[in-house]
């Protein structure tokens, strides 16, 4: 059966039955946008497609996994949904909790959540707790809370999150009719790179695709434990969504990169902000800074190693730009011009007569 939302669309690949009561906000079905302008700007010659996950119901890729995690929580009779979050998981959990009638508790690192994401947790009615600490510390508390039977942890340590998120890879292949050659994406807690790789492998196993892409994951320099091979005690980056020093799926991210012959690299905050602006100005795609890390990685990788001519490259941009409006205003490096309310003033302000 087909239908709306990733569970109905891909139910044969997911742990649900005909009787499962599906909690969905019609997530998934996000576009794969041709971004050849960026390739031209790079002076390169490959096919670039942007998977715009900011166009999910709560504005990020988290909804793909949240629909399944919440569906399964309801199925087993849990009463509370709990997560630690840099902002998007909590936004998604809060929305799906509201839709399901469960109570949601979110633990957020104090002062490090973009304003749009905070607004989402609050308006959907999640019990919102700011922790004097970082994401990794909050996740440790959540792991303890998860020992209670009435609580369902909906971070990506919940396997249903990964199961749901793997549908991103299915959609890419279904749209292209094949697998891309390379897949770039940002890495924080490393759930998404794990999920995409799982999706590609499953599609390969059932013969839906005949090759799999190189997985190309990108961390922020100040929060790059996987790249450095060591835990980062106090992660820092402008891309607050990926401000994580001890990723839960660390090993599986390494596995994805090794098995796919890919790369895990890091980009500076300056490179992230340049990519954030480039994507908005050149391709018309507005994302939050963490999402731009994949594009920054693409530019860096092409500069250092070269992307073969004619390749098909997909970049997942993970969250919508409106999540973090303050950064966008600052990074636009622009200001509105204030004029008197008459035609001459408007014309003269832009140098016309
Ligand atoms: N991009 C965005 C916009 C994110 O919110 C996240 C993670 C990532 C990339 C990294 O994905 O963790 O699967 O490697 N956000 C989590 C959160 C940690 O709490 O919202 P990942």
Coordinates of N, CA and C in Angstrom, one line a residue, residues 7 18 50 53 74-75 110 113 139 158 160 165-166 174 177 186 192-193 230 239 256 261 267 271 285-286 341:
X7 N 6.4 5.8 6.6 CA 6.1 4.5 7.0 C 5.2 3.8 6.0
X18 N 0.1 -4.5 9.5 CA -1.1 -3.9 9.0 C -1.9 -3.2 10.1
X50 N 20.6 18.5 -4.4 CA 20.5 18.8 -3.0 C 19.2 18.1 -2.5
X53 N 16.0 18.4 3.2 CA 15.3 17.9 4.3 C 14.7 18.9 5.2
X74 N 4.0 4.3 21.0 CA 2.6 4.2 21.2 C 2.2 2.7 21.2
X75 N 2.7 2.0 20.2 CA 2.4 0.6 20.1 C 2.7 -0.2 21.4
X110 N 22.0 24.5 27.7 CA 21.6 25.9 28.0 C 22.2 26.9 27.0
X113 N 20.7 26.6 21.8 CA 19.6 26.2 20.9 C 19.2 27.3 20.0
X139 N 22.6 13.9 27.0 CA 22.3 12.5 26.5 C 22.6 11.4 27.5
X158 N 17.8 5.1 19.8 CA 16.6 4.3 19.6 C 16.6 3.7 18.1
X160 N 14.7 2.5 16.1 CA 13.6 2.9 15.1 C 13.9 4.2 14.5
X165 N 14.9 6.9 9.3 CA 15.8 7.8 8.6 C 16.4 7.2 7.3
X166 N 16.5 5.9 7.3 CA 17.1 5.2 6.1 C 16.3 5.5 4.9
X174 N 15.1 6.2 -5.5 CA 13.8 6.2 -6.3 C 13.7 7.4 -7.2
X177 N 16.5 6.9 -9.9 CA 16.5 5.6 -10.6 C 17.7 4.8 -10.5
X186 N 26.2 16.4 6.7 CA 26.8 16.8 8.0 C 26.8 15.6 9.0
X192 N 22.5 10.0 11.2 CA 22.0 10.1 9.8 C 22.9 9.4 8.8
X193 N 24.2 9.6 9.0 CA 25.1 8.9 8.1 C 25.0 7.4 8.2
X230 N 39.3 11.2 18.8 CA 39.3 11.4 20.2 C 38.1 12.2 20.6
X239 N 27.7 26.1 14.2 CA 26.6 25.1 13.7 C 26.2 24.3 15.0
X256 N 30.4 3.0 8.1 CA 29.8 3.5 6.8 C 30.8 4.0 5.9
X261 N 34.0 3.2 1.1 CA 35.1 3.8 0.6 C 35.0 5.3 0.5
X267 N 35.3 20.8 8.6 CA 35.3 22.1 8.0 C 35.2 23.1 9.1
X271 N 34.2 28.2 6.8 CA 33.8 27.5 5.6 C 32.3 27.1 5.7
X285 N 18.6 28.2 -1.8 CA 18.2 27.2 -0.8 C 18.7 27.7 0.6
X286 N 17.8 27.9 1.5 CA 18.1 28.5 2.8 C 18.1 27.4 3.8
X341 N 8.8 57.2 2.8 CA 7.7 56.5 2.1 C 7.3 57.3 0.8

